mmCIF file of C-alpha atoms in Angstrom:
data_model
loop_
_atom_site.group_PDB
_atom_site.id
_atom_site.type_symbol
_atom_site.label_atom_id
_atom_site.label_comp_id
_atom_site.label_asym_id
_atom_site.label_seq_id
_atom_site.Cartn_x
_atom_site.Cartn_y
_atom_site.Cartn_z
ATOM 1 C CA UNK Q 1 121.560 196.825 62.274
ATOM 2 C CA UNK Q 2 122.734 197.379 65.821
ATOM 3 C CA UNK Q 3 124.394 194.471 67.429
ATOM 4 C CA UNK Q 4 124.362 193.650 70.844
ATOM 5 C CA UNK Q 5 126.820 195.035 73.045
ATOM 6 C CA UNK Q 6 128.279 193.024 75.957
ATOM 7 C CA UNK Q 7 128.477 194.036 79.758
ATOM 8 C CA UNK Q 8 131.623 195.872 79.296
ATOM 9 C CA UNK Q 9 130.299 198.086 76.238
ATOM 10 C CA UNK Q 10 132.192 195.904 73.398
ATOM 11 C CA UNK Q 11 130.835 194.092 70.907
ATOM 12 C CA UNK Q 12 130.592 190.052 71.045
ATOM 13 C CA UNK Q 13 132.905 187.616 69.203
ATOM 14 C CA UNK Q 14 131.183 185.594 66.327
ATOM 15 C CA UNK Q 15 133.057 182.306 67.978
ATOM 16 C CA UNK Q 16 131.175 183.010 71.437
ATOM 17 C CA UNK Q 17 128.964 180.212 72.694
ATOM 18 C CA UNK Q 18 125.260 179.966 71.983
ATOM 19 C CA UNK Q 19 122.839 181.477 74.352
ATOM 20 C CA UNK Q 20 121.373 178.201 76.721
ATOM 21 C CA UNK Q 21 118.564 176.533 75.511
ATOM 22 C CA UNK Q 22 115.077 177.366 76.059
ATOM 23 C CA UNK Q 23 113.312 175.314 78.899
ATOM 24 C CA UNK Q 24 109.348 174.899 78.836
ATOM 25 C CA UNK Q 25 108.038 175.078 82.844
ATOM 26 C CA UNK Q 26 107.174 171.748 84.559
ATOM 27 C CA UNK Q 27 103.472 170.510 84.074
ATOM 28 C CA UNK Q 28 101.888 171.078 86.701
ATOM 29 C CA UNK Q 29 100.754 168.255 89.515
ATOM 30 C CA UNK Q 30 98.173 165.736 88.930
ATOM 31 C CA UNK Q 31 95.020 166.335 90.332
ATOM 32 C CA UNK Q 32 93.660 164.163 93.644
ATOM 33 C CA UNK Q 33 91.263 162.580 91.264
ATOM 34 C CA UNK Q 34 93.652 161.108 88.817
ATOM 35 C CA UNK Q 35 95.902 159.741 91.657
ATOM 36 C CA UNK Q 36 92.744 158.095 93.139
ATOM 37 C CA UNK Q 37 92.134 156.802 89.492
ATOM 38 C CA UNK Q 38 95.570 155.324 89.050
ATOM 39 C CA UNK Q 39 95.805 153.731 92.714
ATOM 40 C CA UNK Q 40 92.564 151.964 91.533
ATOM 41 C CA UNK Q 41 93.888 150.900 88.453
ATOM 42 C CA UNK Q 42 97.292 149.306 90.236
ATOM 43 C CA UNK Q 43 94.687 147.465 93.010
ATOM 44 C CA UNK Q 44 92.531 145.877 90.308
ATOM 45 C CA UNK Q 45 95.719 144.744 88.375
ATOM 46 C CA UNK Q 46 96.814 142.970 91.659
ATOM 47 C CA UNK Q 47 93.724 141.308 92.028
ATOM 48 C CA UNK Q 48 93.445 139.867 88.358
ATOM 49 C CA UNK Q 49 96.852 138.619 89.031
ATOM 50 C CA UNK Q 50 95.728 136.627 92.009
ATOM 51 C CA UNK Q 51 92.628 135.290 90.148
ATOM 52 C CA UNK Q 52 94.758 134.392 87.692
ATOM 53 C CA UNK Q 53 97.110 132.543 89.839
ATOM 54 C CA UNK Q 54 94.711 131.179 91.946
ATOM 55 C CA UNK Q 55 92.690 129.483 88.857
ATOM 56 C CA UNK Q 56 96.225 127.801 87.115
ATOM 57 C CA UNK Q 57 96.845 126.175 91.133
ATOM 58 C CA UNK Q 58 93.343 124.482 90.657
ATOM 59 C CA UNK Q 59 93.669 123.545 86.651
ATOM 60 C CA UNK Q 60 97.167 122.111 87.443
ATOM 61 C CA UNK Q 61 95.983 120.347 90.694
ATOM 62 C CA UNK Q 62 92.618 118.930 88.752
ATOM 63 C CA UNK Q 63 94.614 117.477 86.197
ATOM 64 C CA UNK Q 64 97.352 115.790 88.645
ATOM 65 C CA UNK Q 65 94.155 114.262 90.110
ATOM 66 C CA UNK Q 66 93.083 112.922 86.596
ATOM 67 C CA UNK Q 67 96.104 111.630 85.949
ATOM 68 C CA UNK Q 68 96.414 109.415 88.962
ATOM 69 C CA UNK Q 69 92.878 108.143 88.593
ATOM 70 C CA UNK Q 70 93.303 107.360 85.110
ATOM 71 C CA UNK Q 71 96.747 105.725 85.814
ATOM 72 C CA UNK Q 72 95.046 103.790 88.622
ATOM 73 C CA UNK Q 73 92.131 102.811 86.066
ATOM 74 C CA UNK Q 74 94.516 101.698 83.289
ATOM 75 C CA UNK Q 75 96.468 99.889 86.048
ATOM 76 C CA UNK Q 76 93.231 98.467 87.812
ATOM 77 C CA UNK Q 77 92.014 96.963 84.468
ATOM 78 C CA UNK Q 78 95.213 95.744 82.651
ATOM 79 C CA UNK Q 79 95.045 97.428 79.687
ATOM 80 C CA UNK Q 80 97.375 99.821 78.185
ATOM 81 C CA UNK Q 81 101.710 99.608 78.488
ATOM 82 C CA UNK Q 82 101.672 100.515 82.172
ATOM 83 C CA UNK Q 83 100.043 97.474 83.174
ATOM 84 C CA UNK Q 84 102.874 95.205 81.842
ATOM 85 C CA UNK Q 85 105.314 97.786 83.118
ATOM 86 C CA UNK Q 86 104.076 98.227 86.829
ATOM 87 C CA UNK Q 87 105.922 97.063 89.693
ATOM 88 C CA UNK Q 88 105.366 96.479 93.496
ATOM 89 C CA UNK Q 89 107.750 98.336 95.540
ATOM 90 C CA UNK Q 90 109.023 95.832 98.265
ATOM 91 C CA UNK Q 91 108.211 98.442 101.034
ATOM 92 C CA UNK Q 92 104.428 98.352 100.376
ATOM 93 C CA UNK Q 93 103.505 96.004 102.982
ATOM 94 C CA UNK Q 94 99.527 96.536 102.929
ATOM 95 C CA UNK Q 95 98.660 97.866 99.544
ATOM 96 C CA UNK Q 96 98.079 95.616 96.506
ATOM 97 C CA UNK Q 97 97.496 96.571 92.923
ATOM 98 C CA UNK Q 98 93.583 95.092 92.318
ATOM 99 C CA UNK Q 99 91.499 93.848 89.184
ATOM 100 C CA UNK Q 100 88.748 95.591 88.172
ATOM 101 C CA UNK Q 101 86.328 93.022 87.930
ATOM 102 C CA UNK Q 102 86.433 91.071 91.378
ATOM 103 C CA UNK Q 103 89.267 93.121 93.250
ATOM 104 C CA UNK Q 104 91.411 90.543 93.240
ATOM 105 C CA UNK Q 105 94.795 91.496 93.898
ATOM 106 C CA UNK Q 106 97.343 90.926 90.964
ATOM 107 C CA UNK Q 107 100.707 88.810 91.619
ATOM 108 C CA UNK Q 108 103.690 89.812 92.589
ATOM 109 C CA UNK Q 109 106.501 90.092 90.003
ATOM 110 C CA UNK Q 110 109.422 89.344 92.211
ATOM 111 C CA UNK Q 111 110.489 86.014 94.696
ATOM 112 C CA UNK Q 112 110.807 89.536 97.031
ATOM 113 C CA UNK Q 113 106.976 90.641 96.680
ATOM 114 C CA UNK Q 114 106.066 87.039 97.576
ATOM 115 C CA UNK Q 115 107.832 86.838 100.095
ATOM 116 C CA UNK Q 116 106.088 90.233 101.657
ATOM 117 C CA UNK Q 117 102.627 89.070 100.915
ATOM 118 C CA UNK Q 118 103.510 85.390 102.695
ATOM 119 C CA UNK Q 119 104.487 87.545 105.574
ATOM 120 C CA UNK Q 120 101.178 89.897 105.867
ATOM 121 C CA UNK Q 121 99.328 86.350 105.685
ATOM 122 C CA UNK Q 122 101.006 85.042 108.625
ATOM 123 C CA UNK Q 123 100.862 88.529 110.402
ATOM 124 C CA UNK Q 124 96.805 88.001 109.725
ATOM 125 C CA UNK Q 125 97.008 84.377 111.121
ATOM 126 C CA UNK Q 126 98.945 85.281 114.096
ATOM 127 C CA UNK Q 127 96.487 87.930 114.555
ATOM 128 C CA UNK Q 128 93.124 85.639 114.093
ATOM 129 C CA UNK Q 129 94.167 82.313 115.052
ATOM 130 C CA UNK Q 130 94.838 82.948 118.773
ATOM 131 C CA UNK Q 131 93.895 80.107 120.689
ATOM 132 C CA UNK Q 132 90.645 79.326 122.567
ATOM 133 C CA UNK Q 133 89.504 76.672 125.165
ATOM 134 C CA UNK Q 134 86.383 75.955 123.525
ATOM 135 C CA UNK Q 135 87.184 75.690 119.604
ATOM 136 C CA UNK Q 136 89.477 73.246 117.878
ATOM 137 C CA UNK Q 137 92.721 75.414 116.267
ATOM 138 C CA UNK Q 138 95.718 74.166 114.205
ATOM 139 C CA UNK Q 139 98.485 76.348 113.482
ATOM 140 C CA UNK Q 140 100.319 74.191 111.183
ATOM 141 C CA UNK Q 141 100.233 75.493 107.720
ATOM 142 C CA UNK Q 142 102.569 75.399 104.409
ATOM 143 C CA UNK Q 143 103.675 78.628 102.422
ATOM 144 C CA UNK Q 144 104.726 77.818 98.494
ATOM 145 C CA UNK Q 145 107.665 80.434 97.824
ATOM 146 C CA UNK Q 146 109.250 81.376 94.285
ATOM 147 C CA UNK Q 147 112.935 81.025 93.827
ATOM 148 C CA UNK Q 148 115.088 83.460 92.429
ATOM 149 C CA UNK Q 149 117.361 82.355 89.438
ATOM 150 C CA UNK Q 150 121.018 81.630 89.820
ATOM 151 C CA UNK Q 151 123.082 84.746 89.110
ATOM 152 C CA UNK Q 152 120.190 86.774 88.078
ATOM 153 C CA UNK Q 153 117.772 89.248 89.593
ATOM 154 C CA UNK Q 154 115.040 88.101 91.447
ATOM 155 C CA UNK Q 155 111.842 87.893 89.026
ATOM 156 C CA UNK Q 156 109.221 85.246 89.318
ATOM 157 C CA UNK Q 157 110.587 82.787 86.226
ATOM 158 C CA UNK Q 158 109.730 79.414 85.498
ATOM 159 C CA UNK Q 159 111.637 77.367 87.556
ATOM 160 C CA UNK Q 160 109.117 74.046 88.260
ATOM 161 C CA UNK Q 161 107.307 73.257 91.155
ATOM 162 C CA UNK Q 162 109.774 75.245 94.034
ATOM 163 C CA UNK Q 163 112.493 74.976 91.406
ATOM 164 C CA UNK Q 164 113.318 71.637 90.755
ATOM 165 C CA UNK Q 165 113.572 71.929 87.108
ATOM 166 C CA UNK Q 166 116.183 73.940 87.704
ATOM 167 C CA UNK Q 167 120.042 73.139 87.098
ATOM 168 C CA UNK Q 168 120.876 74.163 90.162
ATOM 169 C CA UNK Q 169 125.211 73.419 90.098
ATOM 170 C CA UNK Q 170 125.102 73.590 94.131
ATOM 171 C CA UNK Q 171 122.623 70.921 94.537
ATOM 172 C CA UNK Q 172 120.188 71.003 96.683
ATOM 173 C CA UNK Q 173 122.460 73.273 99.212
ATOM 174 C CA UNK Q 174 122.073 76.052 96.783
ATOM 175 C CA UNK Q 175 118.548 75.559 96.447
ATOM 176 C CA UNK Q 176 118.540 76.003 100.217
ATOM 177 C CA UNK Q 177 120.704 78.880 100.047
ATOM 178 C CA UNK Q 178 118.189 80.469 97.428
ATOM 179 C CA UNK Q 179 115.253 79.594 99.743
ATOM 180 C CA UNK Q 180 116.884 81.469 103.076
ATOM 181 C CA UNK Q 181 117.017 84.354 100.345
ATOM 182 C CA UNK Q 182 113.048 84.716 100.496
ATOM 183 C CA UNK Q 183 112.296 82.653 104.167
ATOM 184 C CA UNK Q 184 114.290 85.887 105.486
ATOM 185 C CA UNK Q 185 112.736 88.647 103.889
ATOM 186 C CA UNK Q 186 109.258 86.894 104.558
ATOM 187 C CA UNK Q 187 110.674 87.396 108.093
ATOM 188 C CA UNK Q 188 111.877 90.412 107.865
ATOM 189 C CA UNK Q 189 110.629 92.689 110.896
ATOM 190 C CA UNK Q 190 110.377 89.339 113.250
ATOM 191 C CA UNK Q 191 113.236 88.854 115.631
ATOM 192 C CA UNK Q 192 114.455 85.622 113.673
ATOM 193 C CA UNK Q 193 117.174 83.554 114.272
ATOM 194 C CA UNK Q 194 118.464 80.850 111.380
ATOM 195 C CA UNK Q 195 119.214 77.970 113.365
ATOM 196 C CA UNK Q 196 120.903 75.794 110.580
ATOM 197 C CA UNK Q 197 120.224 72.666 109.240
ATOM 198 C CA UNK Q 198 117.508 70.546 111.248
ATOM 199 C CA UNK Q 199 119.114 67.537 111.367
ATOM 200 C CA UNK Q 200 123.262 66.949 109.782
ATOM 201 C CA UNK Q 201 122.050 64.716 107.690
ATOM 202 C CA UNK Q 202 119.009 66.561 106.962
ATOM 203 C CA UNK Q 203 119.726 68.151 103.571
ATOM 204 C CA UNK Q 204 118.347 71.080 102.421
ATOM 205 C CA UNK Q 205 116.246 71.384 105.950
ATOM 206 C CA UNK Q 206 116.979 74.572 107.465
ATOM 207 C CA UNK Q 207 115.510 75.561 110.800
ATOM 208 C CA UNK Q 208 114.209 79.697 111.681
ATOM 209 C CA UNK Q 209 112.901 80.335 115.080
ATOM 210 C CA UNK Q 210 110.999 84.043 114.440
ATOM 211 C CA UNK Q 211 109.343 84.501 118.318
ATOM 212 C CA UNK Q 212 108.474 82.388 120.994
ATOM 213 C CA UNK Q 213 105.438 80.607 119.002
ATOM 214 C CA UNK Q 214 106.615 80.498 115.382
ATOM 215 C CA UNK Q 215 109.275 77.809 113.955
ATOM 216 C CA UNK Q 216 110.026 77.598 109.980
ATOM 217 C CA UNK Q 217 110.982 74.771 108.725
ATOM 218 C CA UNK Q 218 112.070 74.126 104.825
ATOM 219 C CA UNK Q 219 112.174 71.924 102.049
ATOM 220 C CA UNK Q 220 110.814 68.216 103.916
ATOM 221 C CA UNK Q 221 110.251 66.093 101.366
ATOM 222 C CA UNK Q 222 109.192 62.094 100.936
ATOM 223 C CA UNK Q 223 112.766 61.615 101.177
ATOM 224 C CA UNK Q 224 113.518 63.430 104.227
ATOM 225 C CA UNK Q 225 110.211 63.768 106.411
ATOM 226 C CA UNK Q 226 111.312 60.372 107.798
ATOM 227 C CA UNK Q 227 113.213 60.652 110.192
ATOM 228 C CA UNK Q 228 113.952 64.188 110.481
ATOM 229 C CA UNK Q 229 110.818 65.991 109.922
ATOM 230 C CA UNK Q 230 108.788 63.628 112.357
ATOM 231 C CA UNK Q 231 111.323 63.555 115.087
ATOM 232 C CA UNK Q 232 110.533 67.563 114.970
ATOM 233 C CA UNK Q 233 106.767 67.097 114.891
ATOM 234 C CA UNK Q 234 107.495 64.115 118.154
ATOM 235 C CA UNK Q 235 109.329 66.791 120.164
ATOM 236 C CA UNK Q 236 112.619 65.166 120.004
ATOM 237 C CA UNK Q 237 114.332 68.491 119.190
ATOM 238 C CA UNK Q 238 111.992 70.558 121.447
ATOM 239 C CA UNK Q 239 108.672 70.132 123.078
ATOM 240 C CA UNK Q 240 107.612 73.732 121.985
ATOM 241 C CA UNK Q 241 106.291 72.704 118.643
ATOM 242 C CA UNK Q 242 104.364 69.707 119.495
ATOM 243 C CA UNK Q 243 101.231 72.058 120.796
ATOM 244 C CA UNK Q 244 99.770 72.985 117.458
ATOM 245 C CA UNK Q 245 97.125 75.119 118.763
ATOM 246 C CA UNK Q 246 99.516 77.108 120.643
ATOM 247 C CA UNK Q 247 103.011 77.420 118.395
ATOM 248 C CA UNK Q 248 102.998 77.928 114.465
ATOM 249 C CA UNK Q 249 105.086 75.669 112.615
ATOM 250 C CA UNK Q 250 105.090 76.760 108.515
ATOM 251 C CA UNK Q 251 106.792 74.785 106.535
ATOM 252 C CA UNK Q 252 108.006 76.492 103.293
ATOM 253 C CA UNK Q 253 108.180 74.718 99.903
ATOM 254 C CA UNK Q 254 107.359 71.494 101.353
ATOM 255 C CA UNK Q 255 106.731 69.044 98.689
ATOM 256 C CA UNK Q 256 106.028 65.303 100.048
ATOM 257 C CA UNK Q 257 103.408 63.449 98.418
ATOM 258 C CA UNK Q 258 100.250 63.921 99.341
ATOM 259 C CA UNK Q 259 98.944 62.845 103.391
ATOM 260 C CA UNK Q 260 102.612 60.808 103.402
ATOM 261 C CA UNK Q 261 101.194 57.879 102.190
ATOM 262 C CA UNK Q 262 104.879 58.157 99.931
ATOM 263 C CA UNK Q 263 107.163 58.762 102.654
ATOM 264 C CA UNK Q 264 110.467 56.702 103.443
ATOM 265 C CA UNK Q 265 110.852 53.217 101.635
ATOM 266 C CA UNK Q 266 107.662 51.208 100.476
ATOM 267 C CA UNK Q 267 108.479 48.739 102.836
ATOM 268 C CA UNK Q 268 108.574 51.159 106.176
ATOM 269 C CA UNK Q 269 104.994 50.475 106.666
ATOM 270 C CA UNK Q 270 104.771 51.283 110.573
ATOM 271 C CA UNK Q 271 106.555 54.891 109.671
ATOM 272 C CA UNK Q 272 104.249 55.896 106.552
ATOM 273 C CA UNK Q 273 100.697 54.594 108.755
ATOM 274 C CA UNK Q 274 102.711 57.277 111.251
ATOM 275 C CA UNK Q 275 103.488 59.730 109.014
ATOM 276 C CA UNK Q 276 99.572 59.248 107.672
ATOM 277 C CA UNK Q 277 99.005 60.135 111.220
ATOM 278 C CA UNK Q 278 101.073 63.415 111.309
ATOM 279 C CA UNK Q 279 100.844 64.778 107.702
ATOM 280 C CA UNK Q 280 96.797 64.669 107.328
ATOM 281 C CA UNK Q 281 95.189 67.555 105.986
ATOM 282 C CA UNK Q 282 92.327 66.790 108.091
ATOM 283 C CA UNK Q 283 89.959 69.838 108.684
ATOM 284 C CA UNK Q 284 90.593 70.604 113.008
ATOM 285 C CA UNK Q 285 87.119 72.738 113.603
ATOM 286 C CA UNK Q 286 87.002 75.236 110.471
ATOM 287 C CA UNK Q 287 90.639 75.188 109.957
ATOM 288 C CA UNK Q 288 92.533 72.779 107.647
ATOM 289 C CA UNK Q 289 96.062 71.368 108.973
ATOM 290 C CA UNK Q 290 98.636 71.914 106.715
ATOM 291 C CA UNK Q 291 96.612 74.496 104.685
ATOM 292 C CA UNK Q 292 98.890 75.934 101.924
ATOM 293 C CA UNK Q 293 97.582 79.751 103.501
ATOM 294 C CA UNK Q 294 100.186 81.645 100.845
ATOM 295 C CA UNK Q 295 101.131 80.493 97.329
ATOM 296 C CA UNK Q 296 102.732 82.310 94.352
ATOM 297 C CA UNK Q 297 103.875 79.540 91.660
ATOM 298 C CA UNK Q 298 104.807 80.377 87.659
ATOM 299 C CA UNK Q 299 103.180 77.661 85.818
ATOM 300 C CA UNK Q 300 103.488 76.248 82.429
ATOM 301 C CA UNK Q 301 101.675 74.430 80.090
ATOM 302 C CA UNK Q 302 103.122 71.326 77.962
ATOM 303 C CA UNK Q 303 102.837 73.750 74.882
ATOM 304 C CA UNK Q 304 104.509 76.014 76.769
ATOM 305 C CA UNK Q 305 102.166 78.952 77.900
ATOM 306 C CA UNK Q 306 103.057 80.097 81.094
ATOM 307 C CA UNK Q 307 101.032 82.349 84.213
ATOM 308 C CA UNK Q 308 100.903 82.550 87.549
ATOM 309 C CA UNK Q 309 99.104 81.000 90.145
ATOM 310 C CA UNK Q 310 98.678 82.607 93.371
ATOM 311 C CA UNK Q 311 96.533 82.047 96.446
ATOM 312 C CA UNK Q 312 96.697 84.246 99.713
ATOM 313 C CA UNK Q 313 94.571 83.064 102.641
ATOM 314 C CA UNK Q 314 91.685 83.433 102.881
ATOM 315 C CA UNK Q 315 91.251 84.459 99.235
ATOM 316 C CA UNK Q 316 90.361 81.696 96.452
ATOM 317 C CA UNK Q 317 92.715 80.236 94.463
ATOM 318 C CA UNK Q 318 93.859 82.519 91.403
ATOM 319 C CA UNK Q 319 95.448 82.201 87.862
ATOM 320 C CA UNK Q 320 97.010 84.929 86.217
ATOM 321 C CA UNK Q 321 97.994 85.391 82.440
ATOM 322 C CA UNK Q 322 101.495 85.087 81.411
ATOM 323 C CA UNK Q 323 102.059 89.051 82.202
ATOM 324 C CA UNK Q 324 99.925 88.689 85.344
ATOM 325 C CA UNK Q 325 97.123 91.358 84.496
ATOM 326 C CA UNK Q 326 94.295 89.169 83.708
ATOM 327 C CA UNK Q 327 92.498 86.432 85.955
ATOM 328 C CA UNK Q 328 91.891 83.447 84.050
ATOM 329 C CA UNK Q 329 90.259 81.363 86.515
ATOM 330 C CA UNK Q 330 89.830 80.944 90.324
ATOM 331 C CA UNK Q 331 89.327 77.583 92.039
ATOM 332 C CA UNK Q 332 88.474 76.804 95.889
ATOM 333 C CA UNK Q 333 91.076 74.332 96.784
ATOM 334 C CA UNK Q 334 94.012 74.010 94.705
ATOM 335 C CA UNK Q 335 94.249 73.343 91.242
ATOM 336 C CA UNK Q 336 95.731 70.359 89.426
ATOM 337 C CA UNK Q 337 98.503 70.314 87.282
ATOM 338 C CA UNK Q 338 95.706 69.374 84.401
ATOM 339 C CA UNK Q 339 93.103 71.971 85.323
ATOM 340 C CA UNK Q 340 96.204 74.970 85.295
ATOM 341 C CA UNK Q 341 97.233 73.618 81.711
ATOM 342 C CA UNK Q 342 94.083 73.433 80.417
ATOM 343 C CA UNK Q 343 93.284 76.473 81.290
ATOM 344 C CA UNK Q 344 96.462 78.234 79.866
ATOM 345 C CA UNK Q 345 96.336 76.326 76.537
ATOM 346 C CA UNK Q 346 92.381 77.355 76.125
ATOM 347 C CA UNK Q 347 93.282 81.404 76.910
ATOM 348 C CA UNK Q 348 95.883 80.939 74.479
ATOM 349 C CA UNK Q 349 94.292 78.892 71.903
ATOM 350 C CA UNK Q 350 96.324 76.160 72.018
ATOM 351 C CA UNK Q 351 95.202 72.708 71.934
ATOM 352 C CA UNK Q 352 94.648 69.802 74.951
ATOM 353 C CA UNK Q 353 97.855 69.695 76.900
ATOM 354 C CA UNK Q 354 98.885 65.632 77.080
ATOM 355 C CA UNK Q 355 99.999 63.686 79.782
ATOM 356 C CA UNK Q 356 98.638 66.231 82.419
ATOM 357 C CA UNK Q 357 97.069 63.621 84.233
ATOM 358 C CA UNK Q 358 98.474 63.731 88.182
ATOM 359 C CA UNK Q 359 97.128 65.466 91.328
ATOM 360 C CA UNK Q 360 98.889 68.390 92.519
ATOM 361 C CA UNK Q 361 99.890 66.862 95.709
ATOM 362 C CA UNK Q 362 101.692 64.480 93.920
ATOM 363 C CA UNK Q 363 104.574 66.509 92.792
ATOM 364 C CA UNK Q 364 107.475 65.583 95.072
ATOM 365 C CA UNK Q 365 109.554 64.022 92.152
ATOM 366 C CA UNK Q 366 111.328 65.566 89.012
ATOM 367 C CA UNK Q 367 109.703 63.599 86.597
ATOM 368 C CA UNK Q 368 106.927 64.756 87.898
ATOM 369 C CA UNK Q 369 107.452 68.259 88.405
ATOM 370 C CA UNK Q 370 104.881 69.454 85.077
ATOM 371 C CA UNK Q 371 103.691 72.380 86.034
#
């Protein structure tokens, strides 16, 4: 057999490279119908995509919005952990956690919550208890404050009636020093000055002016209304709070006996019959004097079951259980001592609370402090 010669006549070496590979030809274009075809395909693609998309936004979004409303529900009714976890935050100056059943609101947790909701009830009384020429006004009302423990954080504890079964090392100056604690964050947003004690001798009486019509005054007791807390009410350290209809004196964590029929020694009988006079919670037109408009006390029970009563004007007065997610009770005017035990012990099953015989005005003295 012949082999091959190469270009110059000779004939090729066996170690000579292989002849290049055989290439098939390029297919040939795509027709304009299968591009159409494929743009389609692409397009329809993109717009399952955005379906797709569009339907997780609104699954993800429906289900935030279930969540809320059944956190709101479990909060709203007091069942379930988050009830007994929830707190206020101190910033929330208008909203209120609520019961389900009669939309009252629940009580704070901390003295600093208290202290907030005392304020938006004297922001409503400033705002509805203006004074007019042809309707009897008073503007002299009490606010009942918690205390904050010493050298702890500031949770509503059991302390006694504004914290007098408390140890407190400091005396009644600490006490005071605990009270301008809350007085100042109820006044927080007022241009309030602490003017110090009302009186030197005046212990545990310290003195806010918060604007031109609005004087705080705290702690007068049977012990110290006479003489210092009725030379204030005479004028004799300023004329501006003897107008009642015109200048709001509140009086915070005042605990005399009572309409002063205690006051002083038993035998100052001319300054109690005067103090009678000043300290009346006579009703002035459809206003009470010395209406307690914001309370938030912990209470406890002889056998030692505890909850919370709290009262915000114009709202009824309201017990709370021992967590302070279920209303036990509401009363019109202020409870006793009795009727807040008794109802404890009976939510708890426990039995009739002894000794809880006295009036809840008269609770100016330790050994009567009970609830």
């Amino acid at each position: 057999m012949r082999t091959a010669l190469t270009s110059s006549g000779e004939e090729p070496d066996d170690c000579s490279p292989p002849p290049p590979p055989f290439f098939f030809p390029p297919p040939p274009p795509p027709s304009l119908r299968s591009r159409s075809k494929t743009r389609a395909n692409a397009e329809s693609f993109i717009r399952r995509r955005r379906r797709k998309k569009n339907n997780n936004s609104s699954v993800l979004a429906s289900s935030s919005s279930n969540e809320e409303t059944t956190l709101t529900t479990t909060i709203q009714t007091g069942e379930g952990e988050e009830a007994s976890k929830r707190k206020i935050s101190s910033t929330l100056s208008g909203a209120s956690f609520t019961t389900s059943a009669n939309k009252t609101s629940l009580p704070p947790r901390t003295c600093s919550e208290a202290a907030i909701e005392a304020r938006n009830v004297l922001r409503y009384l400033r705002e509805n208890r203006s004074p007019k020429t042809d309707v009897a006004s008073t503007k002299r009302v009490r606010v009942e404050l918690p205390l904050p423990r010493e050298s702890e954080d500031d949770r509503i504890v059991w302390l006694g009636l504004h914290g007098q079964a408390s140890d407190w090392s400091g005396g009644m100056s600490e006490r005071l020093a605990k009270t301008k604690i809350v007085v100042e964050t109820m006044l927080s947003g007022y241009a309030f000055r602490y003017l110090g004690l009302l009186d030197k001798d005046a212990e545990g009486m310290g003195l806010w002016t918060a604007t031109e019509d609005m004087s705080i005054v705290a702690h007068p007791s049977d012990t110290t209304i006479v003489p210092f807390f009725l030379n204030l009410l005479r004028g004799e350290y300023g004329e501006r709070v003897v107008n009642e209809r015109e200048h709001f004196l509140v009086v915070v964590n005042g605990f005399w006996s009572g309409n002063g029929e205690k006051v002083g020694q038993p035998w100052q009988f001319r300054l109690r019959e005067e103090a009678k006079e000043y300290l009346a919670t006579d009703t002035i037109g459809e206003e009470k004097r010395w209406e307690k408009v914001y309370s938030c006390r912990r209470a406890r029970s002889a056998a030692g079951i505890e909850g919370t009563l709290v009262r915000r004007y114009p709202e009824p007065w309201s017990l709370f259980d021992a967590r302070g997610v279920r209303l036990l009770k509401q009363w019109r005017d202020e409870p006793s001592n009795r009727e807040i035990a008794e109802t404890l012990n009976e939510d708890a099953g426990q039995a009739e609370a002894v000794g809880f015989t006295k009036n809840a005005n008269e609770t100016s003295r330790d050994d009567d402090v009970i609830s």
